[in-house]
Amino acid sequence: MNEKLQYRLSKNQNDEIAQNLIDILQKGSEIAKQTRVFIINWCRTDTSEKRKAFFDVWEIVLKNYLPSTRPILFRACERIGKNAKIASFTGRLECARRFSKGKGSLIVCDTKEILLFEEKYYKQGEYKHTFYPLVNVLEKAKASGGCGFTERFLDEFMGEDEYIMRIDLGNMHCFKWIKNDL
């Protein structure tokens, strides 16, 4: 029997979870149970096991959510993958270094630059360069008594300072890690 996670969602579930994720940060909405399950599965699932259900939800969110903050985001990876792929980034360079183990590549995105014209030239539902601050949802949950997440889960994943974003190599900078023996 295949022990890999077979996470599936209907189109209606995709839409509901995506809208709840947006509403949590824009309207202060409660975290719905199916959204909590989605977040836990996203965080606990290895990159190689992430399937269409996850990306369908994030696609809806990224097209419809315009963040109010503009941090510099980092992504560590063994090799630079496909452009337009939805991936996890971190707001902490130290996290990216730890994930990479000093090998592979580092993608850096200055969201202040990349989102400069997003609001001006695109409408909600058409955004192309946005990101979603998942860490803010976890912080909100912790401040509200957990919202169904365990304290251990929140402590573990808040430290990763995770953001969901589409890789856009035309608007990001790529670097190679080098070994520093100083």
PDB file of N, CA, C and O in Angstrom, residues 39-98:
ATOM      1  N   ILE A  39      -3.306  23.795   6.003  1.00  0.00           N
ATOM      2  CA  ILE A  39      -2.029  24.381   6.438  1.00  0.00           C
ATOM      3  C   ILE A  39      -1.129  23.319   7.065  1.00  0.00           C
ATOM      4  O   ILE A  39       0.065  23.248   6.764  1.00  0.00           O
ATOM      5  N   ILE A  40      -1.688  22.497   7.927  1.00  0.00           N
ATOM      6  CA  ILE A  40      -0.901  21.434   8.566  1.00  0.00           C
ATOM      7  C   ILE A  40      -0.344  20.486   7.506  1.00  0.00           C
ATOM      8  O   ILE A  40       0.852  20.136   7.527  1.00  0.00           O
ATOM      9  N   ASN A  41      -1.184  20.067   6.574  1.00  0.00           N
ATOM     10  CA  ASN A  41      -0.714  19.164   5.516  1.00  0.00           C
ATOM     11  C   ASN A  41       0.344  19.825   4.645  1.00  0.00           C
ATOM     12  O   ASN A  41       1.326  19.190   4.261  1.00  0.00           O
ATOM     13  N   TRP A  42       0.171  21.096   4.324  1.00  0.00           N
ATOM     14  CA  TRP A  42       1.165  21.825   3.523  1.00  0.00           C
ATOM     15  C   TRP A  42       2.509  21.846   4.256  1.00  0.00           C
ATOM     16  O   TRP A  42       3.549  21.538   3.676  1.00  0.00           O
ATOM     17  N   CYS A  43       2.490  22.206   5.520  1.00  0.00           N
ATOM     18  CA  CYS A  43       3.731  22.329   6.292  1.00  0.00           C
ATOM     19  C   CYS A  43       4.411  20.984   6.531  1.00  0.00           C
ATOM     20  O   CYS A  43       5.635  20.897   6.519  1.00  0.00           O
ATOM     21  N   ARG A  44       3.637  19.954   6.751  1.00  0.00           N
ATOM     22  CA  ARG A  44       4.195  18.638   7.085  1.00  0.00           C
ATOM     23  C   ARG A  44       4.561  17.790   5.863  1.00  0.00           C
ATOM     24  O   ARG A  44       5.224  16.780   5.998  1.00  0.00           O
ATOM     25  N   THR A  45       4.127  18.195   4.681  1.00  0.00           N
ATOM     26  CA  THR A  45       4.376  17.405   3.476  1.00  0.00           C
ATOM     27  C   THR A  45       5.676  17.846   2.820  1.00  0.00           C
ATOM     28  O   THR A  45       5.895  19.031   2.570  1.00  0.00           O
ATOM     29  N   ASP A  46       6.517  16.887   2.530  1.00  0.00           N
ATOM     30  CA  ASP A  46       7.787  17.132   1.860  1.00  0.00           C
ATOM     31  C   ASP A  46       7.539  17.685   0.455  1.00  0.00           C
ATOM     32  O   ASP A  46       6.531  17.376  -0.182  1.00  0.00           O
ATOM     33  N   THR A  47       8.460  18.467  -0.042  1.00  0.00           N
ATOM     34  CA  THR A  47       8.336  19.080  -1.376  1.00  0.00           C
ATOM     35  C   THR A  47       8.016  18.048  -2.449  1.00  0.00           C
ATOM     36  O   THR A  47       7.182  18.286  -3.320  1.00  0.00           O
ATOM     37  N   SER A  48       8.658  16.908  -2.402  1.00  0.00           N
ATOM     38  CA  SER A  48       8.453  15.880  -3.431  1.00  0.00           C
ATOM     39  C   SER A  48       7.060  15.255  -3.359  1.00  0.00           C
ATOM     40  O   SER A  48       6.624  14.620  -4.313  1.00  0.00           O
ATOM     41  N   GLU A  49       6.349  15.431  -2.246  1.00  0.00           N
ATOM     42  CA  GLU A  49       5.026  14.840  -2.083  1.00  0.00           C
ATOM     43  C   GLU A  49       3.891  15.847  -2.255  1.00  0.00           C
ATOM     44  O   GLU A  49       2.732  15.474  -2.185  1.00  0.00           O
ATOM     45  N   LYS A  50       4.223  17.104  -2.476  1.00  0.00           N
ATOM     46  CA  LYS A  50       3.171  18.113  -2.660  1.00  0.00           C
ATOM     47  C   LYS A  50       2.510  17.877  -4.009  1.00  0.00           C
ATOM     48  O   LYS A  50       3.164  17.741  -5.028  1.00  0.00           O
ATOM     49  N   ARG A  51       1.197  17.837  -4.007  1.00  0.00           N
ATOM     50  CA  ARG A  51       0.427  17.513  -5.208  1.00  0.00           C
ATOM     51  C   ARG A  51      -0.460  18.677  -5.629  1.00  0.00           C
ATOM     52  O   ARG A  51      -0.527  19.712  -4.998  1.00  0.00           O
ATOM     53  N   LYS A  52      -1.190  18.462  -6.691  1.00  0.00           N
ATOM     54  CA  LYS A  52      -2.039  19.458  -7.336  1.00  0.00           C
ATOM     55  C   LYS A  52      -2.989  20.159  -6.365  1.00  0.00           C
ATOM     56  O   LYS A  52      -3.202  21.365  -6.468  1.00  0.00           O
ATOM     57  N   ALA A  53      -3.557  19.449  -5.423  1.00  0.00           N
ATOM     58  CA  ALA A  53      -4.527  20.043  -4.495  1.00  0.00           C
ATOM     59  C   ALA A  53      -3.926  21.254  -3.780  1.00  0.00           C
ATOM     60  O   ALA A  53      -4.587  22.287  -3.636  1.00  0.00           O
ATOM     61  N   PHE A  54      -2.700  21.150  -3.338  1.00  0.00           N
ATOM     62  CA  PHE A  54      -2.049  22.268  -2.657  1.00  0.00           C
ATOM     63  C   PHE A  54      -1.891  23.459  -3.601  1.00  0.00           C
ATOM     64  O   PHE A  54      -2.224  24.589  -3.267  1.00  0.00           O
ATOM     65  N   PHE A  55      -1.374  23.192  -4.787  1.00  0.00           N
ATOM     66  CA  PHE A  55      -1.056  24.267  -5.719  1.00  0.00           C
ATOM     67  C   PHE A  55      -2.307  24.934  -6.282  1.00  0.00           C
ATOM     68  O   PHE A  55      -2.282  26.124  -6.585  1.00  0.00           O
ATOM     69  N   ASP A  56      -3.399  24.185  -6.408  1.00  0.00           N
ATOM     70  CA  ASP A  56      -4.653  24.783  -6.866  1.00  0.00           C
ATOM     71  C   ASP A  56      -5.134  25.852  -5.882  1.00  0.00           C
ATOM     72  O   ASP A  56      -5.579  26.924  -6.282  1.00  0.00           O
ATOM     73  N   VAL A  57      -5.036  25.553  -4.593  1.00  0.00           N
ATOM     74  CA  VAL A  57      -5.448  26.529  -3.569  1.00  0.00           C
ATOM     75  C   VAL A  57      -4.529  27.742  -3.603  1.00  0.00           C
ATOM     76  O   VAL A  57      -4.993  28.886  -3.635  1.00  0.00           O
ATOM     77  N   TRP A  58      -3.211  27.508  -3.609  1.00  0.00           N
ATOM     78  CA  TRP A  58      -2.279  28.636  -3.602  1.00  0.00           C
ATOM     79  C   TRP A  58      -2.410  29.480  -4.866  1.00  0.00           C
ATOM     80  O   TRP A  58      -2.237  30.697  -4.821  1.00  0.00           O
ATOM     81  N   GLU A  59      -2.731  28.863  -5.986  1.00  0.00           N
ATOM     82  CA  GLU A  59      -2.936  29.607  -7.233  1.00  0.00           C
ATOM     83  C   GLU A  59      -4.071  30.621  -7.059  1.00  0.00           C
ATOM     84  O   GLU A  59      -3.938  31.786  -7.440  1.00  0.00           O
ATOM     85  N   ILE A  60      -5.178  30.185  -6.478  1.00  0.00           N
ATOM     86  CA  ILE A  60      -6.309  31.085  -6.234  1.00  0.00           C
ATOM     87  C   ILE A  60      -5.909  32.209  -5.286  1.00  0.00           C
ATOM     88  O   ILE A  60      -6.195  33.384  -5.533  1.00  0.00           O
ATOM     89  N   VAL A  61      -5.221  31.858  -4.209  1.00  0.00           N
ATOM     90  CA  VAL A  61      -4.807  32.862  -3.219  1.00  0.00           C
ATOM     91  C   VAL A  61      -3.879  33.891  -3.853  1.00  0.00           C
ATOM     92  O   VAL A  61      -4.084  35.101  -3.709  1.00  0.00           O
ATOM     93  N   LEU A  62      -2.864  33.440  -4.576  1.00  0.00           N
ATOM     94  CA  LEU A  62      -1.875  34.358  -5.134  1.00  0.00           C
ATOM     95  C   LEU A  62      -2.462  35.292  -6.195  1.00  0.00           C
ATOM     96  O   LEU A  62      -1.988  36.418  -6.359  1.00  0.00           O
ATOM     97  N   LYS A  63      -3.480  34.850  -6.885  1.00  0.00           N
ATOM     98  CA  LYS A  63      -4.125  35.715  -7.884  1.00  0.00           C
ATOM     99  C   LYS A  63      -5.036  36.763  -7.246  1.00  0.00           C
ATOM    100  O   LYS A  63      -5.371  37.748  -7.885  1.00  0.00           O
ATOM    101  N   ASN A  64      -5.433  36.525  -5.998  1.00  0.00           N
ATOM    102  CA  ASN A  64      -6.445  37.374  -5.362  1.00  0.00           C
ATOM    103  C   ASN A  64      -5.997  38.105  -4.105  1.00  0.00           C
ATOM    104  O   ASN A  64      -6.762  38.893  -3.558  1.00  0.00           O
ATOM    105  N   TYR A  65      -4.788  37.856  -3.623  1.00  0.00           N
ATOM    106  CA  TYR A  65      -4.334  38.459  -2.373  1.00  0.00           C
ATOM    107  C   TYR A  65      -3.160  39.393  -2.647  1.00  0.00           C
ATOM    108  O   TYR A  65      -2.154  38.983  -3.228  1.00  0.00           O
ATOM    109  N   LEU A  66      -3.287  40.626  -2.222  1.00  0.00           N
ATOM    110  CA  LEU A  66      -2.197  41.591  -2.330  1.00  0.00           C
ATOM    111  C   LEU A  66      -1.715  41.910  -0.912  1.00  0.00           C
ATOM    112  O   LEU A  66      -2.454  42.506  -0.123  1.00  0.00           O
ATOM    113  N   PRO A  67      -0.511  41.475  -0.566  1.00  0.00           N
ATOM    114  CA  PRO A  67      -0.018  41.674   0.801  1.00  0.00           C
ATOM    115  C   PRO A  67       0.252  43.145   1.108  1.00  0.00           C
ATOM    116  O   PRO A  67       0.533  43.942   0.211  1.00  0.00           O
ATOM    117  N   SER A  68       0.164  43.477   2.378  1.00  0.00           N
ATOM    118  CA  SER A  68       0.395  44.858   2.807  1.00  0.00           C
ATOM    119  C   SER A  68       1.851  45.080   3.214  1.00  0.00           C
ATOM    120  O   SER A  68       2.294  46.224   3.306  1.00  0.00           O
ATOM    121  N   THR A  69       2.604  44.016   3.452  1.00  0.00           N
ATOM    122  CA  THR A  69       4.011  44.141   3.822  1.00  0.00           C
ATOM    123  C   THR A  69       4.880  43.861   2.605  1.00  0.00           C
ATOM    124  O   THR A  69       4.423  43.256   1.638  1.00  0.00           O
ATOM    125  N   ARG A  70       6.131  44.263   2.654  1.00  0.00           N
ATOM    126  CA  ARG A  70       7.042  44.077   1.525  1.00  0.00           C
ATOM    127  C   ARG A  70       8.420  43.605   2.013  1.00  0.00           C
ATOM    128  O   ARG A  70       9.412  44.305   1.884  1.00  0.00           O
ATOM    129  N   PRO A  71       8.512  42.384   2.551  1.00  0.00           N
ATOM    130  CA  PRO A  71       9.799  41.893   3.052  1.00  0.00           C
ATOM    131  C   PRO A  71      10.720  41.399   1.922  1.00  0.00           C
ATOM    132  O   PRO A  71      10.286  41.215   0.784  1.00  0.00           O
ATOM    133  N   ILE A  72      11.965  41.173   2.250  1.00  0.00           N
ATOM    134  CA  ILE A  72      12.880  40.480   1.350  1.00  0.00           C
ATOM    135  C   ILE A  72      12.730  39.001   1.678  1.00  0.00           C
ATOM    136  O   ILE A  72      12.774  38.609   2.852  1.00  0.00           O
ATOM    137  N   LEU A  73      12.508  38.180   0.661  1.00  0.00           N
ATOM    138  CA  LEU A  73      12.259  36.750   0.858  1.00  0.00           C
ATOM    139  C   LEU A  73      13.373  35.922   0.234  1.00  0.00           C
ATOM    140  O   LEU A  73      13.975  36.321  -0.767  1.00  0.00           O
ATOM    141  N   PHE A  74      13.606  34.751   0.827  1.00  0.00           N
ATOM    142  CA  PHE A  74      14.687  33.869   0.406  1.00  0.00           C
ATOM    143  C   PHE A  74      14.145  32.463   0.169  1.00  0.00           C
ATOM    144  O   PHE A  74      13.229  32.023   0.851  1.00  0.00           O
ATOM    145  N   ARG A  75      14.763  31.758  -0.786  1.00  0.00           N
ATOM    146  CA  ARG A  75      14.441  30.354  -1.027  1.00  0.00           C
ATOM    147  C   ARG A  75      15.732  29.603  -1.306  1.00  0.00           C
ATOM    148  O   ARG A  75      16.494  29.982  -2.193  1.00  0.00           O
ATOM    149  N   ALA A  76      15.964  28.554  -0.541  1.00  0.00           N
ATOM    150  CA  ALA A  76      17.101  27.678  -0.779  1.00  0.00           C
ATOM    151  C   ALA A  76      16.626  26.484  -1.600  1.00  0.00           C
ATOM    152  O   ALA A  76      15.546  25.952  -1.360  1.00  0.00           O
ATOM    153  N   CYS A  77      17.415  26.092  -2.589  1.00  0.00           N
ATOM    154  CA  CYS A  77      17.045  24.940  -3.404  1.00  0.00           C
ATOM    155  C   CYS A  77      18.308  24.288  -3.962  1.00  0.00           C
ATOM    156  O   CYS A  77      19.338  24.941  -4.108  1.00  0.00           O
ATOM    157  N   GLU A  78      18.203  22.989  -4.249  1.00  0.00           N
ATOM    158  CA  GLU A  78      19.351  22.284  -4.802  1.00  0.00           C
ATOM    159  C   GLU A  78      19.705  22.829  -6.178  1.00  0.00           C
ATOM    160  O   GLU A  78      20.858  22.964  -6.528  1.00  0.00           O
ATOM    161  N   ARG A  79      18.684  23.087  -6.976  1.00  0.00           N
ATOM    162  CA  ARG A  79      18.890  23.695  -8.293  1.00  0.00           C
ATOM    163  C   ARG A  79      17.686  24.584  -8.588  1.00  0.00           C
ATOM    164  O   ARG A  79      16.604  24.379  -8.050  1.00  0.00           O
ATOM    165  N   ILE A  80      17.898  25.549  -9.441  1.00  0.00           N
ATOM    166  CA  ILE A  80      16.824  26.467  -9.807  1.00  0.00           C
ATOM    167  C   ILE A  80      15.823  25.709 -10.660  1.00  0.00           C
ATOM    168  O   ILE A  80      16.161  25.127 -11.684  1.00  0.00           O
ATOM    169  N   GLY A  81      14.573  25.693 -10.217  1.00  0.00           N
ATOM    170  CA  GLY A  81      13.526  24.943 -10.902  1.00  0.00           C
ATOM    171  C   GLY A  81      12.806  25.774 -11.948  1.00  0.00           C
ATOM    172  O   GLY A  81      13.324  26.778 -12.447  1.00  0.00           O
ATOM    173  N   LYS A  82      11.597  25.359 -12.218  1.00  0.00           N
ATOM    174  CA  LYS A  82      10.782  26.012 -13.242  1.00  0.00           C
ATOM    175  C   LYS A  82      10.321  27.392 -12.810  1.00  0.00           C
ATOM    176  O   LYS A  82       9.964  27.618 -11.661  1.00  0.00           O
ATOM    177  N   ASN A  83      10.317  28.293 -13.783  1.00  0.00           N
ATOM    178  CA  ASN A  83       9.741  29.608 -13.573  1.00  0.00           C
ATOM    179  C   ASN A  83       8.236  29.444 -13.372  1.00  0.00           C
ATOM    180  O   ASN A  83       7.630  28.545 -13.954  1.00  0.00           O
ATOM    181  N   ALA A  84       7.626  30.265 -12.563  1.00  0.00           N
ATOM    182  CA  ALA A  84       6.192  30.287 -12.271  1.00  0.00           C
ATOM    183  C   ALA A  84       5.743  29.166 -11.328  1.00  0.00           C
ATOM    184  O   ALA A  84       4.565  29.045 -11.039  1.00  0.00           O
ATOM    185  N   LYS A  85       6.664  28.367 -10.817  1.00  0.00           N
ATOM    186  CA  LYS A  85       6.329  27.320  -9.848  1.00  0.00           C
ATOM    187  C   LYS A  85       6.012  27.986  -8.507  1.00  0.00           C
ATOM    188  O   LYS A  85       6.694  28.912  -8.084  1.00  0.00           O
ATOM    189  N   ILE A  86       4.988  27.509  -7.845  1.00  0.00           N
ATOM    190  CA  ILE A  86       4.634  28.008  -6.519  1.00  0.00           C
ATOM    191  C   ILE A  86       5.498  27.277  -5.494  1.00  0.00           C
ATOM    192  O   ILE A  86       5.599  26.048  -5.523  1.00  0.00           O
ATOM    193  N   ALA A  87       6.130  28.053  -4.613  1.00  0.00           N
ATOM    194  CA  ALA A  87       7.080  27.468  -3.671  1.00  0.00           C
ATOM    195  C   ALA A  87       7.076  28.225  -2.350  1.00  0.00           C
ATOM    196  O   ALA A  87       6.545  29.339  -2.255  1.00  0.00           O
ATOM    197  N   SER A  88       7.684  27.632  -1.353  1.00  0.00           N
ATOM    198  CA  SER A  88       7.849  28.261  -0.046  1.00  0.00           C
ATOM    199  C   SER A  88       9.108  29.113  -0.038  1.00  0.00           C
ATOM    200  O   SER A  88      10.157  28.686  -0.524  1.00  0.00           O
ATOM    201  N   PHE A  89       8.980  30.288   0.529  1.00  0.00           N
ATOM    202  CA  PHE A  89      10.108  31.179   0.755  1.00  0.00           C
ATOM    203  C   PHE A  89      10.167  31.441   2.252  1.00  0.00           C
ATOM    204  O   PHE A  89       9.224  31.131   2.975  1.00  0.00           O
ATOM    205  N   THR A  90      11.239  32.025   2.715  1.00  0.00           N
ATOM    206  CA  THR A  90      11.363  32.403   4.115  1.00  0.00           C
ATOM    207  C   THR A  90      11.787  33.861   4.194  1.00  0.00           C
ATOM    208  O   THR A  90      12.431  34.372   3.284  1.00  0.00           O
ATOM    209  N   GLY A  91      11.433  34.492   5.267  1.00  0.00           N
ATOM    210  CA  GLY A  91      11.835  35.871   5.500  1.00  0.00           C
ATOM    211  C   GLY A  91      13.151  35.957   6.260  1.00  0.00           C
ATOM    212  O   GLY A  91      13.609  37.046   6.579  1.00  0.00           O
ATOM    213  N   ARG A  92      13.764  34.811   6.540  1.00  0.00           N
ATOM    214  CA  ARG A  92      15.003  34.781   7.318  1.00  0.00           C
ATOM    215  C   ARG A  92      16.110  34.105   6.521  1.00  0.00           C
ATOM    216  O   ARG A  92      16.016  32.920   6.195  1.00  0.00           O
ATOM    217  N   LEU A  93      17.163  34.831   6.242  1.00  0.00           N
ATOM    218  CA  LEU A  93      18.303  34.275   5.511  1.00  0.00           C
ATOM    219  C   LEU A  93      18.885  33.078   6.252  1.00  0.00           C
ATOM    220  O   LEU A  93      19.281  32.086   5.638  1.00  0.00           O
ATOM    221  N   GLU A  94      18.911  33.138   7.571  1.00  0.00           N
ATOM    222  CA  GLU A  94      19.443  32.027   8.364  1.00  0.00           C
ATOM    223  C   GLU A  94      18.650  30.742   8.133  1.00  0.00           C
ATOM    224  O   GLU A  94      19.215  29.653   8.076  1.00  0.00           O
ATOM    225  N   CYS A  95      17.327  30.846   7.985  1.00  0.00           N
ATOM    226  CA  CYS A  95      16.507  29.659   7.680  1.00  0.00           C
ATOM    227  C   CYS A  95      16.887  29.089   6.319  1.00  0.00           C
ATOM    228  O   CYS A  95      17.020  27.876   6.167  1.00  0.00           O
ATOM    229  N   ALA A  96      17.053  29.944   5.335  1.00  0.00           N
ATOM    230  CA  ALA A  96      17.430  29.487   3.997  1.00  0.00           C
ATOM    231  C   ALA A  96      18.787  28.785   4.041  1.00  0.00           C
ATOM    232  O   ALA A  96      18.974  27.742   3.420  1.00  0.00           O
ATOM    233  N   ARG A  97      19.729  29.343   4.787  1.00  0.00           N
ATOM    234  CA  ARG A  97      21.053  28.717   4.914  1.00  0.00           C
ATOM    235  C   ARG A  97      20.945  27.347   5.572  1.00  0.00           C
ATOM    236  O   ARG A  97      21.531  26.371   5.134  1.00  0.00           O
ATOM    237  N   ARG A  98      20.140  27.256   6.613  1.00  0.00           N
ATOM    238  CA  ARG A  98      19.957  25.986   7.322  1.00  0.00           C
ATOM    239  C   ARG A  98      19.300  24.946   6.411  1.00  0.00           C
ATOM    240  O   ARG A  98      19.715  23.801   6.367  1.00  0.00           O
TER     241      ARG A  98
END
